[in-house]
Short mmCIF file of C-alpha atoms and ligand atoms in Angstrom, two decimals:
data_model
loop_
_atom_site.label_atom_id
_atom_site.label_comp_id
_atom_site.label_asym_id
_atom_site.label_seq_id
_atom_site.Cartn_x
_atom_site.Cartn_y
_atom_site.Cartn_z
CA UNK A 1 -23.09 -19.09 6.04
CA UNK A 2 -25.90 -19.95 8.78
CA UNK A 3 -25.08 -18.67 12.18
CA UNK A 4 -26.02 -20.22 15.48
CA UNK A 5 -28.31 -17.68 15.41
CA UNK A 6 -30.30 -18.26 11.81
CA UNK A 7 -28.97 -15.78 10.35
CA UNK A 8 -27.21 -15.70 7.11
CA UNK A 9 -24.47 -13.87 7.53
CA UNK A 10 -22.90 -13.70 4.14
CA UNK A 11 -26.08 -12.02 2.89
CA UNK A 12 -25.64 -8.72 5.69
CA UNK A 13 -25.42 -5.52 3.69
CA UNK A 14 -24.56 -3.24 6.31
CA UNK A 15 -25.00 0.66 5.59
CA UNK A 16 -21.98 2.96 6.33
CA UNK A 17 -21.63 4.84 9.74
CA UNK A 18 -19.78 8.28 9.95
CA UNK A 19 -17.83 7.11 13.13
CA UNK A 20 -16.02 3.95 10.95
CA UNK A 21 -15.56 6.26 8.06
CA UNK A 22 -13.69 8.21 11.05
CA UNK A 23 -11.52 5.40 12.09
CA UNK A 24 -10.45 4.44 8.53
CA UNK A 25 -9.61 8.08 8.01
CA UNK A 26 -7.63 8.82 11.09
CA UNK A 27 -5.59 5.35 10.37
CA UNK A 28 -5.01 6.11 7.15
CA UNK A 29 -2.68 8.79 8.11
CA UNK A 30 -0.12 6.18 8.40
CA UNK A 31 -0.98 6.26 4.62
CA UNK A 32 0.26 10.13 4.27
CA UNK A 33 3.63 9.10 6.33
CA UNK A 34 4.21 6.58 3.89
CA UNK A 35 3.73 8.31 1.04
CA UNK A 36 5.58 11.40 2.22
CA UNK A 37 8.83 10.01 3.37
CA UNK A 38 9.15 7.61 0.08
CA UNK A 39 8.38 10.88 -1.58
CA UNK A 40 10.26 13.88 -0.12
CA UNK A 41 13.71 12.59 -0.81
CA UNK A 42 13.51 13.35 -4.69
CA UNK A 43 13.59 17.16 -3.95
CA UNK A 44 15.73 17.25 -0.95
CA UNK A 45 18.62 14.91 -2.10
CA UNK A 46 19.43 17.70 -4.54
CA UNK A 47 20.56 19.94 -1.76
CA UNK A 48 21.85 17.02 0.58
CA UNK A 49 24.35 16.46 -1.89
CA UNK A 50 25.72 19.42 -1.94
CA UNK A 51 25.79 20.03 1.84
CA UNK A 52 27.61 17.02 2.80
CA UNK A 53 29.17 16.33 -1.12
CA UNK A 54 27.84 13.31 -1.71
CA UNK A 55 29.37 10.28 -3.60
CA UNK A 56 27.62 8.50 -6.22
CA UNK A 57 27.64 6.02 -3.56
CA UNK A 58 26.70 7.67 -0.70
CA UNK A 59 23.64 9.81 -2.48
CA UNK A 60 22.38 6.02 -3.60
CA UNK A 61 22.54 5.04 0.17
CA UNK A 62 20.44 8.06 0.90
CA UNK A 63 17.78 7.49 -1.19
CA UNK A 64 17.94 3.26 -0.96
CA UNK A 65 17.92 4.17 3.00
CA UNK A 66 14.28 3.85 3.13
CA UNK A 67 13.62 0.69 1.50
CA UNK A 68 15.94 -1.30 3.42
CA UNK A 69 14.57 -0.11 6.26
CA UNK A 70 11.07 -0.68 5.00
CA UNK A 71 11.92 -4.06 4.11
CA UNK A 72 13.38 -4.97 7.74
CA UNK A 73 10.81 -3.02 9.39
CA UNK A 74 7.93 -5.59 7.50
CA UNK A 75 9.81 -8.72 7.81
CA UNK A 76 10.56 -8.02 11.56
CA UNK A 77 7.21 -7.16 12.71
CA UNK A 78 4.07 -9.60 11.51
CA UNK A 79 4.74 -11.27 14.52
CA UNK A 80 3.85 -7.99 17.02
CA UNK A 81 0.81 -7.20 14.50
CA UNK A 82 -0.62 -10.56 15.84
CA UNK A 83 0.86 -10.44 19.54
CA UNK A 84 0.57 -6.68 20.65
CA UNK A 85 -2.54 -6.12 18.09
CA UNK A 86 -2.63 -3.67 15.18
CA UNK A 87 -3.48 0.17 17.23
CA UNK A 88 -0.74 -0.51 19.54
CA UNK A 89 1.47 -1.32 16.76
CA UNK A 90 0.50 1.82 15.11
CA UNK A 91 0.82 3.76 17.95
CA UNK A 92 4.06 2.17 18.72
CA UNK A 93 5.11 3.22 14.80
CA UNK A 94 3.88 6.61 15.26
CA UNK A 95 6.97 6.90 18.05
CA UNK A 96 9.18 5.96 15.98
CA UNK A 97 8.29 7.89 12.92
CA UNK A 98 8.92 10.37 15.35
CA UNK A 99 12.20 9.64 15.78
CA UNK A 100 13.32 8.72 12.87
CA UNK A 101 12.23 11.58 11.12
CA UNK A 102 13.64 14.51 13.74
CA UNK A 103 17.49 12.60 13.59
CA UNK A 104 17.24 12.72 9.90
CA UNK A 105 16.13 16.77 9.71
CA UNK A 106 19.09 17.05 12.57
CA UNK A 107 21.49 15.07 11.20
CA UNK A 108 25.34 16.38 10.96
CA UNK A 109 26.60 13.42 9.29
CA UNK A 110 25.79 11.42 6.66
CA UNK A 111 26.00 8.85 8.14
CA UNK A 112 23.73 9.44 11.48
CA UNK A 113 21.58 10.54 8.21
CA UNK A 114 21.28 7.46 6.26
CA UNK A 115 20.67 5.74 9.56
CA UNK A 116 17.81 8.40 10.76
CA UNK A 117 16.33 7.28 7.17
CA UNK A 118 16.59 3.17 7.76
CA UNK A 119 14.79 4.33 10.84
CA UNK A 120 11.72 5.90 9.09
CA UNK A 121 12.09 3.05 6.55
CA UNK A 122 11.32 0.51 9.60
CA UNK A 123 8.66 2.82 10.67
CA UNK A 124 6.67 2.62 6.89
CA UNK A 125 7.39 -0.94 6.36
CA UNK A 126 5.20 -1.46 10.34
CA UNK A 127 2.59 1.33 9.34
CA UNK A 128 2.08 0.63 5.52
CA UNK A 129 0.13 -2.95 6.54
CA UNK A 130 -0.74 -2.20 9.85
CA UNK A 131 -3.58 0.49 8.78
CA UNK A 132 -4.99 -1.69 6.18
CA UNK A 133 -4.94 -4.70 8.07
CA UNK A 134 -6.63 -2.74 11.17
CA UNK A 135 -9.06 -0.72 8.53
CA UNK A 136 -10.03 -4.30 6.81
CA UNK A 137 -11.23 -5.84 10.12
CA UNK A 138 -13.31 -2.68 11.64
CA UNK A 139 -14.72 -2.57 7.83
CA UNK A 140 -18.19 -3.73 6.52
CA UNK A 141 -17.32 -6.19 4.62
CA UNK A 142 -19.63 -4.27 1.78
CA UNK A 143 -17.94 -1.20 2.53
CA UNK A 144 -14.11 -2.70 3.02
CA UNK A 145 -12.78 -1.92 -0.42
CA UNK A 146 -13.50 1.27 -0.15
CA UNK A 147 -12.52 1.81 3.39
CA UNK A 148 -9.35 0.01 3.49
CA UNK A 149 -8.49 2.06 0.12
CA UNK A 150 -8.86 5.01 1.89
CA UNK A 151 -4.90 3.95 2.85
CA UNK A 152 -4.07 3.86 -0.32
CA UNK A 153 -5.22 7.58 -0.99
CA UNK A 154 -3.55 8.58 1.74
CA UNK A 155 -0.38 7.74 0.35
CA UNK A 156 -1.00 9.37 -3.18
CA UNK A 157 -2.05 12.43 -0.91
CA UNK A 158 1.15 11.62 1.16
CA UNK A 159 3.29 12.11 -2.28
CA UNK A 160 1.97 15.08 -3.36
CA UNK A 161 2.63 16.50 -0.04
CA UNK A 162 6.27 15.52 -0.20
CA UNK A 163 6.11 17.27 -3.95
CA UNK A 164 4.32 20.48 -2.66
CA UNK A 165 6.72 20.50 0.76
CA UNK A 166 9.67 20.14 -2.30
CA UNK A 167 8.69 22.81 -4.42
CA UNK A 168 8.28 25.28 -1.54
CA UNK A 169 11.43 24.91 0.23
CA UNK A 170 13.11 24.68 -3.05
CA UNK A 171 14.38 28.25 -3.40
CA UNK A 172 16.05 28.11 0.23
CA UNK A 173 17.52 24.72 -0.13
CA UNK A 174 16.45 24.17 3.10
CA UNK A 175 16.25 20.12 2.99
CA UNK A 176 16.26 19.96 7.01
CA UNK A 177 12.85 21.51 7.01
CA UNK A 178 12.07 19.23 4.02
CA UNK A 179 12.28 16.21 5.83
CA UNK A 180 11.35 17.56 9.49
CA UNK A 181 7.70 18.23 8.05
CA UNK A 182 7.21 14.34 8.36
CA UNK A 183 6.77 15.34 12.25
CA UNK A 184 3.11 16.80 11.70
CA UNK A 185 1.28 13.69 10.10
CA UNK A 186 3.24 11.48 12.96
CA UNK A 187 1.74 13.49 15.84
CA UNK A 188 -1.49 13.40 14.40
CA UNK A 189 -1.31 9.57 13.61
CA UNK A 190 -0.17 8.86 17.33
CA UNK A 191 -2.27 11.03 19.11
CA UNK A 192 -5.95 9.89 17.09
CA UNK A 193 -4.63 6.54 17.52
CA UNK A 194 -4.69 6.57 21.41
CA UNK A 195 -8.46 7.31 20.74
CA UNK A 196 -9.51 4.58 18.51
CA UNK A 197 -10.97 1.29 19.15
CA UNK A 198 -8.93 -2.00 19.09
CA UNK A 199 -9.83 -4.40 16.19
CA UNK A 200 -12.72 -6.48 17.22
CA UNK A 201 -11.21 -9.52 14.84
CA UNK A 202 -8.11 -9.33 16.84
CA UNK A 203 -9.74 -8.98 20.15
CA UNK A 204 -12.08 -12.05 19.60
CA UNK A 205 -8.35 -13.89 18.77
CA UNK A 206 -6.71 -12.47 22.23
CA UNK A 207 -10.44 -13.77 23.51
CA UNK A 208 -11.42 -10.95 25.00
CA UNK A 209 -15.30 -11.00 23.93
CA UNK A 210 -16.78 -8.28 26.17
CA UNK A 211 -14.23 -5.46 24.74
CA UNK A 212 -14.41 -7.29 21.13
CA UNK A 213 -18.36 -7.01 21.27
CA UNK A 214 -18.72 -3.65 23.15
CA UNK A 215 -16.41 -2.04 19.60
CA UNK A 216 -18.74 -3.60 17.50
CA UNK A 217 -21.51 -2.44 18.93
CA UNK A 218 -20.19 0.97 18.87
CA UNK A 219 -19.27 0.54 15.22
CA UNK A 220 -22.54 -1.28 13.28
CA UNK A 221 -24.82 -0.01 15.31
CA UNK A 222 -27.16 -2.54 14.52
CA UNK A 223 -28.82 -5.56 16.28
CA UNK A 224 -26.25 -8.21 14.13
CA UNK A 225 -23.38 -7.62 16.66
CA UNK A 226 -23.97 -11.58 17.96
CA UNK A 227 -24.24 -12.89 14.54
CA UNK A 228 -20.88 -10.94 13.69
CA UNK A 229 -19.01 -12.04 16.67
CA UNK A 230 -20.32 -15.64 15.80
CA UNK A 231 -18.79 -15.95 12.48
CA UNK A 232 -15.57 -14.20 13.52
CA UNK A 233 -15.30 -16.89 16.58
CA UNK A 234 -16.44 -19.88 14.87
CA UNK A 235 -13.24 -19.12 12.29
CA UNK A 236 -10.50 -18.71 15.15
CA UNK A 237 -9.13 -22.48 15.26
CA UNK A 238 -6.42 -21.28 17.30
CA UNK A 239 -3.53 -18.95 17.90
CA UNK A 240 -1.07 -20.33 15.08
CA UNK A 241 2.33 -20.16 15.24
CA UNK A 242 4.52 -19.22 12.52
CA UNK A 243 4.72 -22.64 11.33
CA UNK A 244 1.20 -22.07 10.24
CA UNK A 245 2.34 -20.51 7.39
CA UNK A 246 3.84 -22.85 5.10
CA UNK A 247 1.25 -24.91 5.65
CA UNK A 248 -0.25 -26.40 2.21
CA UNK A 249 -3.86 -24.78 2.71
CA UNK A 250 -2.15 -20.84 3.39
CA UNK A 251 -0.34 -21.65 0.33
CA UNK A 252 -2.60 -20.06 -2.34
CA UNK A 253 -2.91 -16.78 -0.14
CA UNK A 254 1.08 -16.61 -0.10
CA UNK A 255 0.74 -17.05 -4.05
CA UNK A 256 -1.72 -14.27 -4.44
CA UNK A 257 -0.03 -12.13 -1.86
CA UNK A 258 3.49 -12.23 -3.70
CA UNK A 259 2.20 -12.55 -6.85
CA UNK A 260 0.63 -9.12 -6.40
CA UNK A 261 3.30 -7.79 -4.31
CA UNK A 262 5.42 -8.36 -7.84
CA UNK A 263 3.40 -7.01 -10.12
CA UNK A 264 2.63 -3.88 -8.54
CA UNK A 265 6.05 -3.31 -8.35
CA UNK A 266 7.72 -4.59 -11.32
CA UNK A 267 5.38 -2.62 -14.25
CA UNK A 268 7.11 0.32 -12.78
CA UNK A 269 4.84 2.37 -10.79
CA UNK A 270 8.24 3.93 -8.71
CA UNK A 271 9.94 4.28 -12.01
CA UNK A 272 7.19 7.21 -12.48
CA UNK A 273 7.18 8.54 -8.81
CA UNK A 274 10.58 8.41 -8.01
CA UNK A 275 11.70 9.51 -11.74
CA UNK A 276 8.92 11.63 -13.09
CA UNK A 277 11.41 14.75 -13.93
CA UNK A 278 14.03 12.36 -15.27
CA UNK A 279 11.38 10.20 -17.71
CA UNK A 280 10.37 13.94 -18.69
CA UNK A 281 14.16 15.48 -19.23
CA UNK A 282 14.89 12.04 -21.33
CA UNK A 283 11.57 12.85 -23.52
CA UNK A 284 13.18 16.31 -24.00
CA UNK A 285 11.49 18.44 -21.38
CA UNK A 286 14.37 21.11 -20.64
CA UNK A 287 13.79 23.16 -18.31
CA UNK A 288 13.40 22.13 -14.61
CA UNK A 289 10.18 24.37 -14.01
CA UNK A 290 8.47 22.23 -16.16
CA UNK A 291 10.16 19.19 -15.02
CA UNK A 292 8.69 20.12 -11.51
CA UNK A 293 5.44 20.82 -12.69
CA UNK A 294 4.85 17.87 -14.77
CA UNK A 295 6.07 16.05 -11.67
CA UNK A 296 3.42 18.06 -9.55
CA UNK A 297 0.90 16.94 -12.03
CA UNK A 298 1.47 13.05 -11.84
CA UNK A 299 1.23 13.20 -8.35
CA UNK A 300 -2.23 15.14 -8.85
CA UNK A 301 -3.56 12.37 -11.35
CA UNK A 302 -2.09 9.66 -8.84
CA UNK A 303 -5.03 11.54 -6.18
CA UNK A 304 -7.66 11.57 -8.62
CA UNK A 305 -8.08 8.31 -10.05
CA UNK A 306 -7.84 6.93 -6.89
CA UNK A 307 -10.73 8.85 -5.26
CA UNK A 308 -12.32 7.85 -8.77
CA UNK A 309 -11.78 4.08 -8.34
CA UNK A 310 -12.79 4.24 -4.21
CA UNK A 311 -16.30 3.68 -4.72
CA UNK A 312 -16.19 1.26 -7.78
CA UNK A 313 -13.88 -1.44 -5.87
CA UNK A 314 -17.35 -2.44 -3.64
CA UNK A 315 -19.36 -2.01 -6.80
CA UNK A 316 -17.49 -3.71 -9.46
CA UNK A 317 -15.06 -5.53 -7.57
CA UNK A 318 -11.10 -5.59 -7.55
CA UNK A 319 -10.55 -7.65 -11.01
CA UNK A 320 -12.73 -5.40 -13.20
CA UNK A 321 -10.27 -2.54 -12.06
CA UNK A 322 -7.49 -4.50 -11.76
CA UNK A 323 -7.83 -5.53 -15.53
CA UNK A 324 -8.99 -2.29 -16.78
CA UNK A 325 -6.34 -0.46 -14.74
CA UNK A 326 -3.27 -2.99 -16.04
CA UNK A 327 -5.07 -2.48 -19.78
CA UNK A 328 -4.46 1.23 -19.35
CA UNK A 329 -0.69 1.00 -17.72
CA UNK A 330 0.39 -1.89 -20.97
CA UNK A 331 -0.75 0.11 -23.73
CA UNK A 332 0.89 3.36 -22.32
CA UNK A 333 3.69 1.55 -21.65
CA UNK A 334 3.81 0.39 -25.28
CA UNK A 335 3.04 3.99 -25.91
CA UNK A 336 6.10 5.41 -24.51
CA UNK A 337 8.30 2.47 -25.83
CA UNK A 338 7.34 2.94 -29.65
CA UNK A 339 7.39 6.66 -29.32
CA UNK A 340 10.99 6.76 -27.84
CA UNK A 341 11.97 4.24 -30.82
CA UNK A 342 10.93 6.34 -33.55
CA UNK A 343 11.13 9.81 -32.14
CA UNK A 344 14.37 11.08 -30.09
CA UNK A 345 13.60 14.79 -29.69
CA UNK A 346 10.70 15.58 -30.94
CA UNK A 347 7.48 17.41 -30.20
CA UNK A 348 5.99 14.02 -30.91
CA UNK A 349 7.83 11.87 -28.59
CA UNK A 350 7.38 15.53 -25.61
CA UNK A 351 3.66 14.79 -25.83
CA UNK A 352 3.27 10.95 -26.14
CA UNK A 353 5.63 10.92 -22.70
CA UNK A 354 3.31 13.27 -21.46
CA UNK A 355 -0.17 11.83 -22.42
CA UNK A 356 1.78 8.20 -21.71
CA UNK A 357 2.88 8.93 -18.57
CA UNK A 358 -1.21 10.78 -17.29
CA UNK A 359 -2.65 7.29 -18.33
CA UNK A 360 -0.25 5.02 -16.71
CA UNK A 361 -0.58 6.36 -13.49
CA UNK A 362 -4.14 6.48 -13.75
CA UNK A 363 -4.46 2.79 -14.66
CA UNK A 364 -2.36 2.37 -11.83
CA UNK A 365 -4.46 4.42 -9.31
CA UNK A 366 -7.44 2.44 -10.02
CA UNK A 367 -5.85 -0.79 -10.06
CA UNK A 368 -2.94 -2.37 -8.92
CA UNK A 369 -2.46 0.79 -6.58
CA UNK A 370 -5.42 0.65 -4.10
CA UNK A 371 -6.23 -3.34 -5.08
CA UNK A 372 -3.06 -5.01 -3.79
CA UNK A 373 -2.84 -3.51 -0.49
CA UNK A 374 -6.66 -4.22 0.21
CA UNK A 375 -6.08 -8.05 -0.62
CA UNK A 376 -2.81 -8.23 1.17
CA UNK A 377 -5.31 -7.10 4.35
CA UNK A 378 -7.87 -9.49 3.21
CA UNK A 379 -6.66 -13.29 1.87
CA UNK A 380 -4.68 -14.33 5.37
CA UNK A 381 -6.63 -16.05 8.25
CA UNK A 382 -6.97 -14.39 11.46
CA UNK A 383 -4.63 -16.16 13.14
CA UNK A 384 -1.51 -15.46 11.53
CA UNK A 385 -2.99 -12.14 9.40
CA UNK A 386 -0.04 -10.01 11.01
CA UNK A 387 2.36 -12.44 9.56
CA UNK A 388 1.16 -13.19 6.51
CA UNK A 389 0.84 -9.87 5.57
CA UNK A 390 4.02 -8.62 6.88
CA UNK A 391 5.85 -11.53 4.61
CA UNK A 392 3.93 -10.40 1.08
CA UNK A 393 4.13 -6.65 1.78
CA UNK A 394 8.37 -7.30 3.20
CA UNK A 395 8.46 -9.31 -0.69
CA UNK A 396 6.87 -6.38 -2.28
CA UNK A 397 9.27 -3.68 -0.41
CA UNK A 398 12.22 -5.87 -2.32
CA UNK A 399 10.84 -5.85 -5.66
CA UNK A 400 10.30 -1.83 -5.14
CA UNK A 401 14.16 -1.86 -4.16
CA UNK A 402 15.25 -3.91 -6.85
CA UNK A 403 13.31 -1.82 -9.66
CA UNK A 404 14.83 1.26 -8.56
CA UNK A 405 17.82 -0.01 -8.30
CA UNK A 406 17.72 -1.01 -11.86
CA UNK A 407 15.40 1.36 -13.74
CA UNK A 408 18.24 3.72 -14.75
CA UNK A 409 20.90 0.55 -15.70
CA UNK A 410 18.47 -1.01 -18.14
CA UNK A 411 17.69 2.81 -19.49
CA UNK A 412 21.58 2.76 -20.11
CA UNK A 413 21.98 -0.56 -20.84
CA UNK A 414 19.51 -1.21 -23.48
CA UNK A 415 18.07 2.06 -23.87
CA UNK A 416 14.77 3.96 -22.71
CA UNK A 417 12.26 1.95 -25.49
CA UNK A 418 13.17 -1.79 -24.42
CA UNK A 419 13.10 -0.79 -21.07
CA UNK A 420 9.13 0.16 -20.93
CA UNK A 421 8.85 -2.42 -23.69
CA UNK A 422 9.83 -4.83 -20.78
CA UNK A 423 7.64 -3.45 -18.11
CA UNK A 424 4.94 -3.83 -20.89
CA UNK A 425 5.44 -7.33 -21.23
CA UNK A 426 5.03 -7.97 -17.16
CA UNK A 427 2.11 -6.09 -17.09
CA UNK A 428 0.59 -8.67 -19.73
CA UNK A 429 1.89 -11.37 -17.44
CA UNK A 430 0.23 -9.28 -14.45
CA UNK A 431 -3.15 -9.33 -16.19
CA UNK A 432 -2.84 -13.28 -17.19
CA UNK A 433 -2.03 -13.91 -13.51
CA UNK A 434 -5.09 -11.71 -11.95
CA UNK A 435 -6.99 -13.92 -14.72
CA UNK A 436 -5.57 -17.26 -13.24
CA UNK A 437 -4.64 -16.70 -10.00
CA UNK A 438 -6.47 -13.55 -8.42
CA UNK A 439 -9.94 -14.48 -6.72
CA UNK A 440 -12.91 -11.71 -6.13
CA UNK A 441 -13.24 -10.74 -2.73
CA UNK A 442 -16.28 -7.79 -3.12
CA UNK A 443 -18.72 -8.41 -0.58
CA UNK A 444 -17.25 -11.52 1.22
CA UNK A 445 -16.50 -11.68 4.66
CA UNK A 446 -12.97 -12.41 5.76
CA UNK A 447 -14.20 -15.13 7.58
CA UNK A 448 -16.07 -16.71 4.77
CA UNK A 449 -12.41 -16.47 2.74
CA UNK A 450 -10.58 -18.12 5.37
CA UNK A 451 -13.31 -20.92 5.32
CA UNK A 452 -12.86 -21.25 1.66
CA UNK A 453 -8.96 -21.48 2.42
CA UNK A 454 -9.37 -23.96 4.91
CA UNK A 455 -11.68 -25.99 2.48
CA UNK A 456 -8.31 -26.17 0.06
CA UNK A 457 -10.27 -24.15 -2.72
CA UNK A 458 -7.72 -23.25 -5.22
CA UNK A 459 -6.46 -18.85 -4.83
CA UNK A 460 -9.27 -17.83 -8.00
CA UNK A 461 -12.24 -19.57 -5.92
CA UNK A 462 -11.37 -17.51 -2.23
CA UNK A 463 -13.95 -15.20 -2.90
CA UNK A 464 -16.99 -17.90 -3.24
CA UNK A 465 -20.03 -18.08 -1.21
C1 LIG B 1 2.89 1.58 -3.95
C2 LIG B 1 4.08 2.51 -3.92
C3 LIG B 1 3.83 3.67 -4.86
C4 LIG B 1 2.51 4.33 -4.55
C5 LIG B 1 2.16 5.35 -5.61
C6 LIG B 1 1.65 2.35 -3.57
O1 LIG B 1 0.54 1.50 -3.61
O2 LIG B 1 3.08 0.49 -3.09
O3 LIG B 1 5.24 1.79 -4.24
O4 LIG B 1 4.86 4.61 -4.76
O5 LIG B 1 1.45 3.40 -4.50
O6 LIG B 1 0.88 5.86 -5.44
#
């Protein structure tokens, strides 16, 4: 694209600057929240059961506390992302992470305890596409995979916390303390939000150019600022209303947006973080030690590949990974299916879990992981990017409910091989749909997508120039 200036924008290859690698950091936290409080529950319910004898049904409500919450908390809120603007939001979130997390370490009922939880659930459902969506627009948009992704670490990093937090409070039982250490990354999160900037993109939308162009300035660092602030205002039609939405040229950003929100749910990624020690105990893994520190080690793998993949999602773009990622999660997947077929307690079957379960979770960590929450920030225009994101992410909160929900039925129902047989089978469908559907945003500017939207391109094409 030509500015008013003469420059072409599209072509701008900015270099990265220390203080936005700062801001994407310090957001990111929101990142560690997430991942801890999904997290944390798998070691403490253990001992909440036993402290307030919990039913089958109650100990489900517990655990399930956090999605629901998650899933109100994202549908409820796209609306403020676009009205109050996204470090408010977050700082807003921070509050009540705060909250929610000291009623749940102080709760004396369970039921002031499952409501503490749907209160921290509200609070990750806000934060989880907040940060991204405020990362994505203070990003280079040759730096923005990486940046934004920097969320996505945060919550692997957020997991293993919630393991190591687990592990060390084990011995006392102490699951109050468990779940009170959420306070520490929501008082950092509030207070380094009160010092960052506001999102330029938003800014420009709320048009308040002088602050818009005096963060920009402060962030590139360069002489472009005008040409930037050209192409962000020349996309703002206007403020859209909610309506906006379901309007025919949104449509194939609501496609990708669910689409991904699906399959990065529905291969099982939570099956593996939220059943680890279980997966391992069906494969024949006895004793809980090494239950623990298997789990320990999946969360450690979930870290690595996904500081691995950071720098090759600007390099090699989202569908390389995407596809190699899926590649690696459907043949471990088929993997763990044959080997629980032909091999019910053996040394065979103990090591194919193992090896299985180390290769999934990489594939995931350098694909689907970091990939759908960067395009969920990415494929919405400005003027409804709080909502549109909200929607996908509040779809992809259900899908997480609904596959822990059923993971252990279909293991009883029709047994542990046709269950990752099935979640082999939707990751093939996942890799035809990032094939058809999924377009390549490395290197494009959010405003050049939105002007491919509004030019009715169909989903695959958003990423043209
Ligand atoms: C997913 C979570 C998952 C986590 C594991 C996130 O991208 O949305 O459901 O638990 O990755 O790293």
């Amino acid at each position: 694209m030509r500015s008013n200036l003469g420059q072409d924008f599209t072509e701008v290859r900015y270099r990265i600057s220390p203080f936005v690698v700062l801001v994407a950091s310090l957001a990111a936290v929101a990142g560690i929240l997430f991942g801890f409080d999904t997290g944390v529950i798998s070691g403490a319910i253990l001992f909440i059961k036993s402290d307030f004898h919990l039913t089958p049904i109650s100990n489900g409500m517990v655990v399930a506390a956090v999605l629901l919450g998650a899933t109100l908390g994202s549908v409820v809120s796209g609306r403020f992302a676009d009205y109050y603007g996204r470090r408010s939001l977050l700082i807003m979130t921070s509050i009540v992470f705060l909250i929610g997390t000291l009623c749940s370490a102080l709760a004396a009922t369970v039921v002031m305890l499952v409501l503490s939880r749907v209160v921290v659930g509200i609070a990750i459902g806000i934060a989880c596409y907040t940060a991204p969506l405020y990362i994505s627009e203070l990003a280079p948009a040759n730096f923005r995979g990486m940046l934004v992704s920097l969320n996505q670490l945060a919550i692997t990093l957020g997991i293993m916390l919630a393991y190591l937090v687990d592990t060390y409070y084990a011995d006392s039982g102490h699951w109050r303390m468990m779940l009170g250490f959420g306070v520490v990354p929501a008082v950092i999160l509030f207070i380094s939000m009160l010092f960052l900037p506001k999102s330029p993109r938003w800014l420009l939308l709320m048009e308040r150019d002088a602050q818009a162009r005096a963060t920009l300035t402060r962030i590139r660092k360069t002489e472009l600022v005008d040409v930037e602030m050209d192409e962000i205002k020349q996309s703002i039609q206007n403020r859209g209303d909610w309506r906006v939405l379901f309007q025919k040229w949104v449509r194939p950003a609501l496609i990708i947006g669910l689409g991904l929100g699906f399959f990065q749910q529905c291969t099982g990624i939570n099956t593996i973080i939220y059943y680890a020690p279980t997966i391992f105990e069906l494969a024949g893994f006895k004793s809980h030690a090494t239950a623990i520190l298997a789990t320990v080690g999946i969360g450690a793998v979930n870290v690595m590949f996904t500081i691995i993949a950071l720098p090759f999602l600007d390099r090699w773009g989202r569908k390389p990974l995407l596809y190699t990622g899926m590649l690696m999660m459907m043949m471990s997947l088929l993997a763990l299916s044959v080997a629980f077929l032909f091999h019910s307690d053996s040394d065979i079957l103990r090591w194919t879990a193992m090896v299985s379960m180390v290769v999934f979770i990489s594939g995931f960590a350098i694909g689907l992981g970091p990939v759908m929450w960067l395009m969920f920030a990415e494929i919405f225009p400005l003027e409804i990017r709080g909502l549109g994101t909200s929607l996908v992410v509040a779809a992809s909160w259900a899908f997480n409910g609904v596959i822990a929900w059923t993971f252990l039925l279909l293991v009883k129902g029709m047994g542990e091989s046709a269950t990752f047989l099935l979640y082999a089978a939707l990751t093939l469908f996942g890799m035809l749909f990032v094939n058809r559907v999924v377009p390549e945003t490395k290197n494009v500017s959010l405003e050049q997508i939105e002007r491919n939207l509004r030019r009715g391109l169909a989903s695959r094409e958003l990423g043209s120039v």
